[in-house]
Short mmCIF file of N, CA and C in Angstrom, two decimals:
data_model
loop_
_atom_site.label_atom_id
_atom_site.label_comp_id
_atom_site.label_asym_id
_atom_site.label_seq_id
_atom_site.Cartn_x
_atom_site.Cartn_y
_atom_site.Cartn_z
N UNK K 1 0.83 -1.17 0.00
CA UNK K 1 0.00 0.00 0.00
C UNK K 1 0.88 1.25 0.00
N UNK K 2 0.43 2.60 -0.71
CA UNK K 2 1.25 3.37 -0.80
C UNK K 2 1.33 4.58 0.21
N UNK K 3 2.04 4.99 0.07
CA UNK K 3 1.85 6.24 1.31
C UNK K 3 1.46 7.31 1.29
N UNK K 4 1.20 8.35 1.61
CA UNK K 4 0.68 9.37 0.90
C UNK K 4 -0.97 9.55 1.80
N UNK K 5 -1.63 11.01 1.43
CA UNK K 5 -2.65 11.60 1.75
C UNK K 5 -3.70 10.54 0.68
N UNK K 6 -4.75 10.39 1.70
CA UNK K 6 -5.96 9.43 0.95
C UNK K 6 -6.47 9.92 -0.09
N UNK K 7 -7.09 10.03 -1.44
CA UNK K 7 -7.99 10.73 -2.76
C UNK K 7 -6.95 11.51 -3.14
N UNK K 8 -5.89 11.86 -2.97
CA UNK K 8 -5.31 13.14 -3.28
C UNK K 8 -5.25 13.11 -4.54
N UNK K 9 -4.89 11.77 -5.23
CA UNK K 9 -5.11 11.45 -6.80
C UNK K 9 -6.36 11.97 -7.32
N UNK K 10 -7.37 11.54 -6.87
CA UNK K 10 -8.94 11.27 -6.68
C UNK K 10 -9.54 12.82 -7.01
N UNK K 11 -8.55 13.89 -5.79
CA UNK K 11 -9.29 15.30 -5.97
C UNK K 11 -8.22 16.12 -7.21
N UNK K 12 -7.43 15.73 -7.16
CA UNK K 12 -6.27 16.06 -8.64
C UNK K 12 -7.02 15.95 -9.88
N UNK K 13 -7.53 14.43 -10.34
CA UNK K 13 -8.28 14.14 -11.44
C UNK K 13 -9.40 15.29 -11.98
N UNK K 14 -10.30 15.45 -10.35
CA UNK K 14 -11.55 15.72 -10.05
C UNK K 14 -11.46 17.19 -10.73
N UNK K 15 -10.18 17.75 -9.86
CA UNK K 15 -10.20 19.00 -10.01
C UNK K 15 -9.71 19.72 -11.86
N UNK K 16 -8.82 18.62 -12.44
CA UNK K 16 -8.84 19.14 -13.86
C UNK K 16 -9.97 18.64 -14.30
N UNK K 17 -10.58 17.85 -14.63
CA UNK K 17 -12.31 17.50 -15.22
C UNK K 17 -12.95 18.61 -15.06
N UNK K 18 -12.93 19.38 -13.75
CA UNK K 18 -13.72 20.71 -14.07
C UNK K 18 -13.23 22.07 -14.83
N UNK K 19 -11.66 21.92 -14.30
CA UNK K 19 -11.29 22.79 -15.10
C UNK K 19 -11.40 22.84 -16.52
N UNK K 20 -11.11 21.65 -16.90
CA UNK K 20 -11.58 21.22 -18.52
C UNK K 20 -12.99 21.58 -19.01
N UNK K 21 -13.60 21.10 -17.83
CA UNK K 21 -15.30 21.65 -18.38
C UNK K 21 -15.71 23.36 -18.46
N UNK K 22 -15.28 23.65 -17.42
CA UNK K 22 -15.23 25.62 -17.04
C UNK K 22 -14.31 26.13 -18.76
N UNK K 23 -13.29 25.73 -19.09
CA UNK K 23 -12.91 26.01 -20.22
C UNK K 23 -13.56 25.35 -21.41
N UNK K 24 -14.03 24.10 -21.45
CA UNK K 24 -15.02 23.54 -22.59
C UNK K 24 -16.25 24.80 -22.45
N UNK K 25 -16.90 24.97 -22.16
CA UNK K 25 -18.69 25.78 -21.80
C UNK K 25 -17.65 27.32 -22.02
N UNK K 26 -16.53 27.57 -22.00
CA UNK K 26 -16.54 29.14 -22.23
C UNK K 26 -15.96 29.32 -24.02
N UNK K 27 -17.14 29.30 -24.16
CA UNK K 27 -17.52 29.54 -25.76
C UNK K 27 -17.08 31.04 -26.31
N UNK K 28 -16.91 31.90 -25.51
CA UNK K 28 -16.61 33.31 -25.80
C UNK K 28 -14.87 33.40 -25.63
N UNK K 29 -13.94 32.70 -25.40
CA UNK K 29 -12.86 32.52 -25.38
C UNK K 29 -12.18 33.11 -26.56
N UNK K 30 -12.44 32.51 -27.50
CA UNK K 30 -11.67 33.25 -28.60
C UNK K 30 -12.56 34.64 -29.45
N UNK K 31 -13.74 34.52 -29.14
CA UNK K 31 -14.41 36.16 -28.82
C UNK K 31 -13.83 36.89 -28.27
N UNK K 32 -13.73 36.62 -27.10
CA UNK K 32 -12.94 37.69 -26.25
C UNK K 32 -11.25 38.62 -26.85
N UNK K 33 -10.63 37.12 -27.03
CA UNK K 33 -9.66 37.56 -27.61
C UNK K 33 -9.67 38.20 -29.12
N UNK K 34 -10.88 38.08 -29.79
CA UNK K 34 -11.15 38.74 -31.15
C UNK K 34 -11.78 40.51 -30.70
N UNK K 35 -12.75 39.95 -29.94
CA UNK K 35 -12.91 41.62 -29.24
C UNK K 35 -12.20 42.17 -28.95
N UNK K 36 -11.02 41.86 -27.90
CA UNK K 36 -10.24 42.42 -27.16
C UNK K 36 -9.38 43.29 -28.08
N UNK K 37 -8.53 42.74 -29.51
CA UNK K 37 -8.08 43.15 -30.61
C UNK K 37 -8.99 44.36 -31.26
N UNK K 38 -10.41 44.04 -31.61
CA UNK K 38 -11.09 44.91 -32.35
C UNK K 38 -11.07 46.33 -30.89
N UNK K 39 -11.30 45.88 -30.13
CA UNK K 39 -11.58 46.99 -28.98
C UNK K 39 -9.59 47.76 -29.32
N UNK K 40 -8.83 47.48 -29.04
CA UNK K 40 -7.70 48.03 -29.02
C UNK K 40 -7.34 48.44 -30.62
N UNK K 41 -7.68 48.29 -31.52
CA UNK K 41 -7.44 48.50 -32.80
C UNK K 41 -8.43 49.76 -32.71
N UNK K 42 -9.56 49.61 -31.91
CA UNK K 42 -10.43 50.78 -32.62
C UNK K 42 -10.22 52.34 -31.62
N UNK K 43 -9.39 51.87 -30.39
CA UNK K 43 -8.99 53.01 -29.76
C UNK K 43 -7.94 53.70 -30.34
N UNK K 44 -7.07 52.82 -30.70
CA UNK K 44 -6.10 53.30 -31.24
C UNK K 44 -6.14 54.12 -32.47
N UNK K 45 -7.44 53.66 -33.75
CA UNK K 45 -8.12 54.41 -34.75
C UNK K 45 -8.41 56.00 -34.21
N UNK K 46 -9.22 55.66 -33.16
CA UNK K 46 -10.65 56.99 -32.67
C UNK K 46 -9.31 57.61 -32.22
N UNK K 47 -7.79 57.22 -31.47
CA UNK K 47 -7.37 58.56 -30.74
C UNK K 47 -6.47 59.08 -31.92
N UNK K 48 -5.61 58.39 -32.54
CA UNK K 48 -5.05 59.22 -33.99
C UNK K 48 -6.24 59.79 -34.75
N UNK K 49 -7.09 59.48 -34.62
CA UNK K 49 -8.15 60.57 -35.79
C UNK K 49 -8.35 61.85 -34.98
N UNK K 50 -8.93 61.57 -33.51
CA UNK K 50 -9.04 62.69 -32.38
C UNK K 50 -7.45 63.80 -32.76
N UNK K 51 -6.54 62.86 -32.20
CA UNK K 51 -5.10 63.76 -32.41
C UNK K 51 -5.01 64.65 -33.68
N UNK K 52 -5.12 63.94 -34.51
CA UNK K 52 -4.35 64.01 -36.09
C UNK K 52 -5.75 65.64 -36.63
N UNK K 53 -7.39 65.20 -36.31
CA UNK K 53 -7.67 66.31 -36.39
C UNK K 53 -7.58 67.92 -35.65
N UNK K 54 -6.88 67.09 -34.07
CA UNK K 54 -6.94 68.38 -33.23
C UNK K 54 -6.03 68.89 -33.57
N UNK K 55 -5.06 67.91 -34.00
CA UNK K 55 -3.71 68.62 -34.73
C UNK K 55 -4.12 69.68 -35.54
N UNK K 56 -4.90 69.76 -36.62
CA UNK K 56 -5.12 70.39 -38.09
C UNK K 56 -6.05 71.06 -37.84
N UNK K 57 -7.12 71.25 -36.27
CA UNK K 57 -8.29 72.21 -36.00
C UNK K 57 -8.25 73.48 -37.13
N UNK K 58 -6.97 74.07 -36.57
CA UNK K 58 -7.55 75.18 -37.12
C UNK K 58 -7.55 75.03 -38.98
N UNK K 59 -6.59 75.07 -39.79
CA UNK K 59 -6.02 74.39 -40.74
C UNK K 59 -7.74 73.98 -41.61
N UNK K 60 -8.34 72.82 -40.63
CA UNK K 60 -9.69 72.33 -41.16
C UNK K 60 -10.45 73.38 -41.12
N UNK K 61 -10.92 73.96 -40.51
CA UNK K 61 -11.73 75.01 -39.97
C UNK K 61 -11.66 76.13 -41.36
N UNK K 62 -10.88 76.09 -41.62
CA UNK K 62 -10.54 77.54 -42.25
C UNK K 62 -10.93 79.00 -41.50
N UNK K 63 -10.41 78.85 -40.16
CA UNK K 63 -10.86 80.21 -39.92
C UNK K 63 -12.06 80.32 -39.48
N UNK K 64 -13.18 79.87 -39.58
CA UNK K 64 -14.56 80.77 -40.00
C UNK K 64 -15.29 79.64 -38.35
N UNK K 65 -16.17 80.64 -37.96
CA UNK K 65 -16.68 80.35 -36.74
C UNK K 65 -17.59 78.94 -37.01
N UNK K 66 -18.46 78.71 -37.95
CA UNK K 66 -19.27 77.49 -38.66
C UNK K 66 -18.01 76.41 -38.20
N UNK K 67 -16.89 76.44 -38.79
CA UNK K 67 -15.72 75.57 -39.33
C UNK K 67 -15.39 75.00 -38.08
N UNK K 68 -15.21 76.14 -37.26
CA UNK K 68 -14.65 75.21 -35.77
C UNK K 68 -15.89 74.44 -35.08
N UNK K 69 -17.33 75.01 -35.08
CA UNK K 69 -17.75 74.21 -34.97
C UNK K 69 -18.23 72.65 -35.30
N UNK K 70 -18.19 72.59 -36.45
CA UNK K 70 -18.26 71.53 -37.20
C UNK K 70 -17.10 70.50 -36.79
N UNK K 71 -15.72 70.96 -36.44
CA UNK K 71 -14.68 69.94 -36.25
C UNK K 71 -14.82 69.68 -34.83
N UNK K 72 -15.53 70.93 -34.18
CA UNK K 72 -15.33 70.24 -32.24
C UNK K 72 -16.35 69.20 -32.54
N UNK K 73 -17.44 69.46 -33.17
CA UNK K 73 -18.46 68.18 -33.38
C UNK K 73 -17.74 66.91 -33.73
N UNK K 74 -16.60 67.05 -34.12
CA UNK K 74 -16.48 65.44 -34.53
C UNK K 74 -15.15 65.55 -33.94
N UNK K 75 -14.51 66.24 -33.15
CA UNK K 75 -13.48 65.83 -32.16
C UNK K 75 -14.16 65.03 -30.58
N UNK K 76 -15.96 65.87 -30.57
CA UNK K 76 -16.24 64.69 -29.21
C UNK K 76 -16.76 64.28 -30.01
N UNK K 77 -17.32 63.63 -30.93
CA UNK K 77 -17.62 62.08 -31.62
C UNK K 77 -16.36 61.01 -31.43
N UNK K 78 -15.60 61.75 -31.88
CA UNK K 78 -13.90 60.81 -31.67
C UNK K 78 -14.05 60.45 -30.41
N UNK K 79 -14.06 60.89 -29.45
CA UNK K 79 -13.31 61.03 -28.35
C UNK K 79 -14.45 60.20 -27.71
N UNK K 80 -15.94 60.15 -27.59
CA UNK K 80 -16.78 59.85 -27.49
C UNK K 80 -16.55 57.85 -27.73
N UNK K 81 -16.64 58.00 -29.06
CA UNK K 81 -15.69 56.35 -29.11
C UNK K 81 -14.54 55.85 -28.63
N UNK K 82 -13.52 56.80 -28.75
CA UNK K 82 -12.29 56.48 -27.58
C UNK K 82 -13.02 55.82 -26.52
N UNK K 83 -13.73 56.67 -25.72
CA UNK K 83 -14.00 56.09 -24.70
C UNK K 83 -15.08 55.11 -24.54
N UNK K 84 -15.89 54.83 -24.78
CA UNK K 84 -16.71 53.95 -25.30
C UNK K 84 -15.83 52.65 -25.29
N UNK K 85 -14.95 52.67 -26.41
CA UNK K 85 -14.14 51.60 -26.55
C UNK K 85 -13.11 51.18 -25.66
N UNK K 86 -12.62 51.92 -24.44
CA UNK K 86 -11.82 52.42 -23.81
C UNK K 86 -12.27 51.42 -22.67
N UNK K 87 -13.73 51.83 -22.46
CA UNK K 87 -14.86 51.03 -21.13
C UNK K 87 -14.64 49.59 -21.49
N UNK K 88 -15.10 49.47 -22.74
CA UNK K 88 -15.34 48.06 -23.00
C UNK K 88 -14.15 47.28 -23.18
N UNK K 89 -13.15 47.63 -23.43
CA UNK K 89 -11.97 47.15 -23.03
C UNK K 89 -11.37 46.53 -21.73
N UNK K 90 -12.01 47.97 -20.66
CA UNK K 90 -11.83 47.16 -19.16
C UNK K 90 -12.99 46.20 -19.04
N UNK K 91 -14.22 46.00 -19.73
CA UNK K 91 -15.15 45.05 -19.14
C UNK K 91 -14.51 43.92 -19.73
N UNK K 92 -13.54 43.57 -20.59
CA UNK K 92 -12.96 42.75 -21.04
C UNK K 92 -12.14 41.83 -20.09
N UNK K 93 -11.46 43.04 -19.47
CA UNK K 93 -9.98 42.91 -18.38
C UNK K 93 -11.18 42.31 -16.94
N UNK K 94 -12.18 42.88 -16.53
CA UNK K 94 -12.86 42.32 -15.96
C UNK K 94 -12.90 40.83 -15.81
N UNK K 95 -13.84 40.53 -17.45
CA UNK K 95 -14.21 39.13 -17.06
C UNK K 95 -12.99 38.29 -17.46
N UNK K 96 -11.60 38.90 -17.99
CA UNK K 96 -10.55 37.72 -17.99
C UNK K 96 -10.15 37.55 -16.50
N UNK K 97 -10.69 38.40 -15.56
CA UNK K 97 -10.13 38.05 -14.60
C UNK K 97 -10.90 37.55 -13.24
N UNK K 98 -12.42 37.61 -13.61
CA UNK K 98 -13.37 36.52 -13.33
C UNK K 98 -13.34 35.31 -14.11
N UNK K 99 -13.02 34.81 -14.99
CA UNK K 99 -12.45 33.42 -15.64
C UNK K 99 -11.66 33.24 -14.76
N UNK K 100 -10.27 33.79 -14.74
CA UNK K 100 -8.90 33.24 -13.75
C UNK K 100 -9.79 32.84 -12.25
N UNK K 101 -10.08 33.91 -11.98
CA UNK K 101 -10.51 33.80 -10.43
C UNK K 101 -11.29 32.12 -10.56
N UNK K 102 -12.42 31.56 -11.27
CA UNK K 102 -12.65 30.64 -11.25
C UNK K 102 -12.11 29.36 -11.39
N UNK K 103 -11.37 29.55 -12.31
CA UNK K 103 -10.25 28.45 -12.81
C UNK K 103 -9.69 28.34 -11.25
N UNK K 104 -8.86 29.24 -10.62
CA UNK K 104 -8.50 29.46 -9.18
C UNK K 104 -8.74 29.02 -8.42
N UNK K 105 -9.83 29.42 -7.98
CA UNK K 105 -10.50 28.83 -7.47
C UNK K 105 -10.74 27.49 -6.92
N UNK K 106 -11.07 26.84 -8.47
CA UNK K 106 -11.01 25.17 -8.41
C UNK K 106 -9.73 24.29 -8.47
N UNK K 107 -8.82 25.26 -8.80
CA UNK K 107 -7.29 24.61 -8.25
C UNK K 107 -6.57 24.81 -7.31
N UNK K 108 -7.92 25.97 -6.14
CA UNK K 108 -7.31 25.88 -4.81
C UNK K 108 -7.56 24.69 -3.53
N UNK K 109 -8.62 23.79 -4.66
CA UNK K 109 -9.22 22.54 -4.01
C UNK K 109 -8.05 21.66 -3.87
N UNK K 110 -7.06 21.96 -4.74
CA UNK K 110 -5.75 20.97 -5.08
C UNK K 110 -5.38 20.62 -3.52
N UNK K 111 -4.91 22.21 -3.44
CA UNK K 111 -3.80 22.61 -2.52
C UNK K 111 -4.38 23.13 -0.92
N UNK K 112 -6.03 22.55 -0.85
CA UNK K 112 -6.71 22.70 0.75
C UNK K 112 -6.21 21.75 1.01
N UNK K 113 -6.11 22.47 2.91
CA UNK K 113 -6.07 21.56 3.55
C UNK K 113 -7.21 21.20 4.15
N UNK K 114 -7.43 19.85 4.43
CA UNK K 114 -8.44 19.62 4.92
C UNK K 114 -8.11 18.25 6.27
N UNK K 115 -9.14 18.66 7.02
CA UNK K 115 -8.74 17.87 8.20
C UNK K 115 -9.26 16.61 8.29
N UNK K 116 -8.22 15.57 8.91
CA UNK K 116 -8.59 14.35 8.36
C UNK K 116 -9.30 13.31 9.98
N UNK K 117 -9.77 12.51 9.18
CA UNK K 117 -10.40 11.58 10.49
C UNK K 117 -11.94 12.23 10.96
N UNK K 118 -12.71 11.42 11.14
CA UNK K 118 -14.00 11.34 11.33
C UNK K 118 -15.27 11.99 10.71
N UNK K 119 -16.17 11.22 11.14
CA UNK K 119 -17.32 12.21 10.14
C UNK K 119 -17.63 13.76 10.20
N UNK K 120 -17.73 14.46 11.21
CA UNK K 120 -17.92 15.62 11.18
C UNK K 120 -16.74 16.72 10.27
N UNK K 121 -15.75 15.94 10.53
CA UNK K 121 -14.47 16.39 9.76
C UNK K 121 -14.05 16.25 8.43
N UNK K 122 -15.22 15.25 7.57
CA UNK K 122 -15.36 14.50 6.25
C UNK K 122 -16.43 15.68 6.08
N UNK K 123 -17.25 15.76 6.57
CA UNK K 123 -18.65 16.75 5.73
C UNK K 123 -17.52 17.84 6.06
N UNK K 124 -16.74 18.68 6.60
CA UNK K 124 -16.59 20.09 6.03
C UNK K 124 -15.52 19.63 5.28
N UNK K 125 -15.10 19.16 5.10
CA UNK K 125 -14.01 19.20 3.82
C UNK K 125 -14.99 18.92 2.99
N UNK K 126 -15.72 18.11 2.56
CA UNK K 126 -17.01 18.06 1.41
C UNK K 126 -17.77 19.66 1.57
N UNK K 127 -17.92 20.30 2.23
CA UNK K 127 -19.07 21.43 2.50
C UNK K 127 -17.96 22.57 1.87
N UNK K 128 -16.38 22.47 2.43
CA UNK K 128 -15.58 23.29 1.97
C UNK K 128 -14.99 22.84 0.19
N UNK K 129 -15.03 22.33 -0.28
CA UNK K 129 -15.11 21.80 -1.57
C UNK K 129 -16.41 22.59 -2.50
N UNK K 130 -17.48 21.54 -1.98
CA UNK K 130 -18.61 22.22 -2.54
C UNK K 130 -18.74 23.65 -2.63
N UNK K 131 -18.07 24.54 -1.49
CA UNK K 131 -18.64 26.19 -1.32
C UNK K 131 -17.23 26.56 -2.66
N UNK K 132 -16.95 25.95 -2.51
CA UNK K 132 -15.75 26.57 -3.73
C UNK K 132 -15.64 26.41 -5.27
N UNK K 133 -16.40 25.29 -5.10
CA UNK K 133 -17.03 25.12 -6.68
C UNK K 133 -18.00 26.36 -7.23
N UNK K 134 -19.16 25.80 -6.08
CA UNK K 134 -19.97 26.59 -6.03
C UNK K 134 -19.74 28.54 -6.62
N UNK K 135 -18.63 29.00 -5.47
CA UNK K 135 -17.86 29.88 -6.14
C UNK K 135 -17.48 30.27 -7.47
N UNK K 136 -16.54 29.40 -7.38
CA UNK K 136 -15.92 29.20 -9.17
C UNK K 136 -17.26 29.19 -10.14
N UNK K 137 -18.08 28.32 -10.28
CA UNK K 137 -18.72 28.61 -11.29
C UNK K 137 -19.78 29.34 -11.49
N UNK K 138 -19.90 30.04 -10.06
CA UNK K 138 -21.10 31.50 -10.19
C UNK K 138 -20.29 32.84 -10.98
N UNK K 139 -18.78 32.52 -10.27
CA UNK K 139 -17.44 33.80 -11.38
C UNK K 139 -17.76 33.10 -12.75
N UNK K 140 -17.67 32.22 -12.65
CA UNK K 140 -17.95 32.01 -14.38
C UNK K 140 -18.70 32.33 -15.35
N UNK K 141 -20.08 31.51 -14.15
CA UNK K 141 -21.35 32.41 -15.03
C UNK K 141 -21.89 33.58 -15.05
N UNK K 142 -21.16 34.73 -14.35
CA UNK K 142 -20.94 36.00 -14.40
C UNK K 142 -20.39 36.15 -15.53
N UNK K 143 -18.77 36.03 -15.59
CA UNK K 143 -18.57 36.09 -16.84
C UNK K 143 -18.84 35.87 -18.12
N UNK K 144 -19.58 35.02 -18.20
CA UNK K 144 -20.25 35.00 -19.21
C UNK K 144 -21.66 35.74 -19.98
N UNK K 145 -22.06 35.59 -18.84
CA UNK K 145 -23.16 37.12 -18.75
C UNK K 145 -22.77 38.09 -19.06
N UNK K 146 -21.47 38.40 -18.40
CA UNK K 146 -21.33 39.97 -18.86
C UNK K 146 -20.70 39.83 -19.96
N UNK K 147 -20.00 38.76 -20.89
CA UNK K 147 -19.68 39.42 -22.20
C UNK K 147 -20.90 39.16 -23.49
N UNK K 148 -21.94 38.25 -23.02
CA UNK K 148 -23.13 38.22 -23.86
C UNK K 148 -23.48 39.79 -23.88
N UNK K 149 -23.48 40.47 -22.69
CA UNK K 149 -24.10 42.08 -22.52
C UNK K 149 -22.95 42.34 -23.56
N UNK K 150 -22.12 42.60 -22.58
CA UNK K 150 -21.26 43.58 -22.92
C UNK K 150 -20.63 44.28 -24.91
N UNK K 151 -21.36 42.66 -25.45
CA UNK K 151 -20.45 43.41 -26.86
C UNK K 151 -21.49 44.33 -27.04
N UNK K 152 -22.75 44.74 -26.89
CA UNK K 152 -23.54 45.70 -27.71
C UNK K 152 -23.09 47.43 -27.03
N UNK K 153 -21.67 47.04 -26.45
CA UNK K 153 -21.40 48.26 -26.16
C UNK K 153 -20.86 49.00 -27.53
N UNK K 154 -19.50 48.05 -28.27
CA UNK K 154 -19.27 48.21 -29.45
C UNK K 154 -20.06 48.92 -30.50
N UNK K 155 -21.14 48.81 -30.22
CA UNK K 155 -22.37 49.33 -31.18
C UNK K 155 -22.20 51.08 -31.49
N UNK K 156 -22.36 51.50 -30.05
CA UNK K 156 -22.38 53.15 -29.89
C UNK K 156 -20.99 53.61 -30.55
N UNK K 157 -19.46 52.84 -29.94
CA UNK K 157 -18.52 52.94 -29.97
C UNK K 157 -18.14 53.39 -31.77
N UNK K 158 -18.78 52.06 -32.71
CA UNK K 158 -18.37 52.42 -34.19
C UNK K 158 -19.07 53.56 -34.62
N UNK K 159 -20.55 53.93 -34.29
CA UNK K 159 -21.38 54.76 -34.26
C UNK K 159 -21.21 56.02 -34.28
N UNK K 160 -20.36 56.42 -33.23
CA UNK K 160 -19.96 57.36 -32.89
C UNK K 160 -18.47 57.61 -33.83
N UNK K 161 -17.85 56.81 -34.43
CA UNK K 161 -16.60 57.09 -34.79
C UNK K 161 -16.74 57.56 -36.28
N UNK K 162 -18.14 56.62 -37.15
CA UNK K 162 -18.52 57.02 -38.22
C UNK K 162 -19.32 58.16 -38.31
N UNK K 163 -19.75 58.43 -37.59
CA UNK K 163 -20.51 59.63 -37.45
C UNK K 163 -19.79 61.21 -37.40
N UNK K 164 -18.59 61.06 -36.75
CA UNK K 164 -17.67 61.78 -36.72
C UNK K 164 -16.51 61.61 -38.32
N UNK K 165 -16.50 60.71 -38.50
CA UNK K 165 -15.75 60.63 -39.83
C UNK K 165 -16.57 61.55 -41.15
N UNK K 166 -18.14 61.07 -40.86
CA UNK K 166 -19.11 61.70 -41.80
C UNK K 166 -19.38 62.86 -41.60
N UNK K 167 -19.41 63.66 -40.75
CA UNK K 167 -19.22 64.89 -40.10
C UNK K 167 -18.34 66.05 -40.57
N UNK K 168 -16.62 65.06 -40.79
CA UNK K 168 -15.95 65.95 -41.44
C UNK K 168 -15.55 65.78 -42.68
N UNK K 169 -15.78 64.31 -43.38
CA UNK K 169 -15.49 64.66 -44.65
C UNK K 169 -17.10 65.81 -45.07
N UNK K 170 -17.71 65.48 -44.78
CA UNK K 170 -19.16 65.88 -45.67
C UNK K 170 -18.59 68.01 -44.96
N UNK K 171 -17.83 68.14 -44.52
CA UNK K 171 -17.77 69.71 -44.22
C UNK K 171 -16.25 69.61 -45.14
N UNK K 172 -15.29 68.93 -45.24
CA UNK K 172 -14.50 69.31 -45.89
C UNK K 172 -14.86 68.95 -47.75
N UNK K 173 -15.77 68.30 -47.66
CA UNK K 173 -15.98 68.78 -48.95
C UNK K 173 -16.60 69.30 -49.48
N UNK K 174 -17.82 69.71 -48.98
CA UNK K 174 -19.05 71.37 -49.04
C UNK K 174 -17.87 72.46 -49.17
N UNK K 175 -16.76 72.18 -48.57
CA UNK K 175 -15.78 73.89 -48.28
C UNK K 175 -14.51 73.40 -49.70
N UNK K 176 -14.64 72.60 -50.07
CA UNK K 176 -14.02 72.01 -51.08
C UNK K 176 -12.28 71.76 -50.89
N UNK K 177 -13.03 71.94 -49.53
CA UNK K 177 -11.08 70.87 -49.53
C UNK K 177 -10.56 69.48 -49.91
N UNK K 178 -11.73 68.84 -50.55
CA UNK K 178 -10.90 67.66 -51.09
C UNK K 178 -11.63 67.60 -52.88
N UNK K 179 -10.19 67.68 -53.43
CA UNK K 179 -9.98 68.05 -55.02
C UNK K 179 -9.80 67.19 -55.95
N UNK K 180 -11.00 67.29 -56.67
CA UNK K 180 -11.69 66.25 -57.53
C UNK K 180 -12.70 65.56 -56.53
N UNK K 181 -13.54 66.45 -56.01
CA UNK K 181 -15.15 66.06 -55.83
C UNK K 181 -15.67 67.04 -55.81
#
């Protein structure tokens, strides 16, 4: 017979089977990481357009009181999606880190201690097990909730960036700054 702590194999097995399953059921995995890209690609868009026009304010404007208005209009459209996209980025950082926490969680079952010998001492190590699962996969199904919500944040975010794009070509070319239209 071998030596060693009793199940320890037993809760080892136990404990990757779930981890395997918590990562099988998170279907938004490579969403996330496709969002996460589109979210950082599109901040990075909205703040060089923000910059690059605040750069050229006046320049665009030509001077004329109409002109600056028209470009502050689509400097907070920019900026408007910056941030937009900016949010949804941290709700990202969020739930990667309600995933971890769960995963965690269930591989802190590895490494409990639990006290050994008799029945009353068998149900809380079972009661302390269970409350930790339990745990883990309520972080989970949080997370998952919130990125079903969360992409229709994206929505306002492009919204706002085209809207501002349409904003100033359609004034720079009424004032005919772009040649040959």
């Amino acid at each position: 017979m071998t030596k060693g702590v009793p199940g320890k194999k037993g809760v080892s097995r136990g404990v990757n089977d779930v981890i395997t399953i918590l990562n099988g059921y998170d279907t938004f995995h490579w969403s996330r990481e496709t969002l996460a890209r589109v979210a950082d690609f599109m901040i990075l868009l909205a703040v060089i357009t923000l910059a690059g026009v605040l750069w050229n304010r006046v320049t665009l404007s030509a001077g004329s009181p109409a002109g600056f208005e028209v470009i502050d209009l689509s400097l907070v459209l920019f900026g408007l999606s910056a941030c937009i996209f900016a949010v949804f980025r941290a709700v990202l950082f969020m739930i990667e880190d309600y995933m971890e926490k769960a995963v965690n969680g269930v591989q802190g079952i590895k490494t409990g201690q639990y006290p050994s010998g008799g029945r009353k001492n068998l149900k809380k190590a079972v009661d302390s097990v269970s409350s930790r699962l339990q745990d883990s996969i309520t972080l989970w199904w949080t997370a998952r909730i919130i990125v079903i919500r969360a992409v229709f944040i994206i929505i306002p975010g492009v919204l706002f960036y085209l809207l501002g794009i349409a904003n100033l070509v359609m004034y720079l070319v009424g004032k005919g700054m772009f040649p040959g239209m």
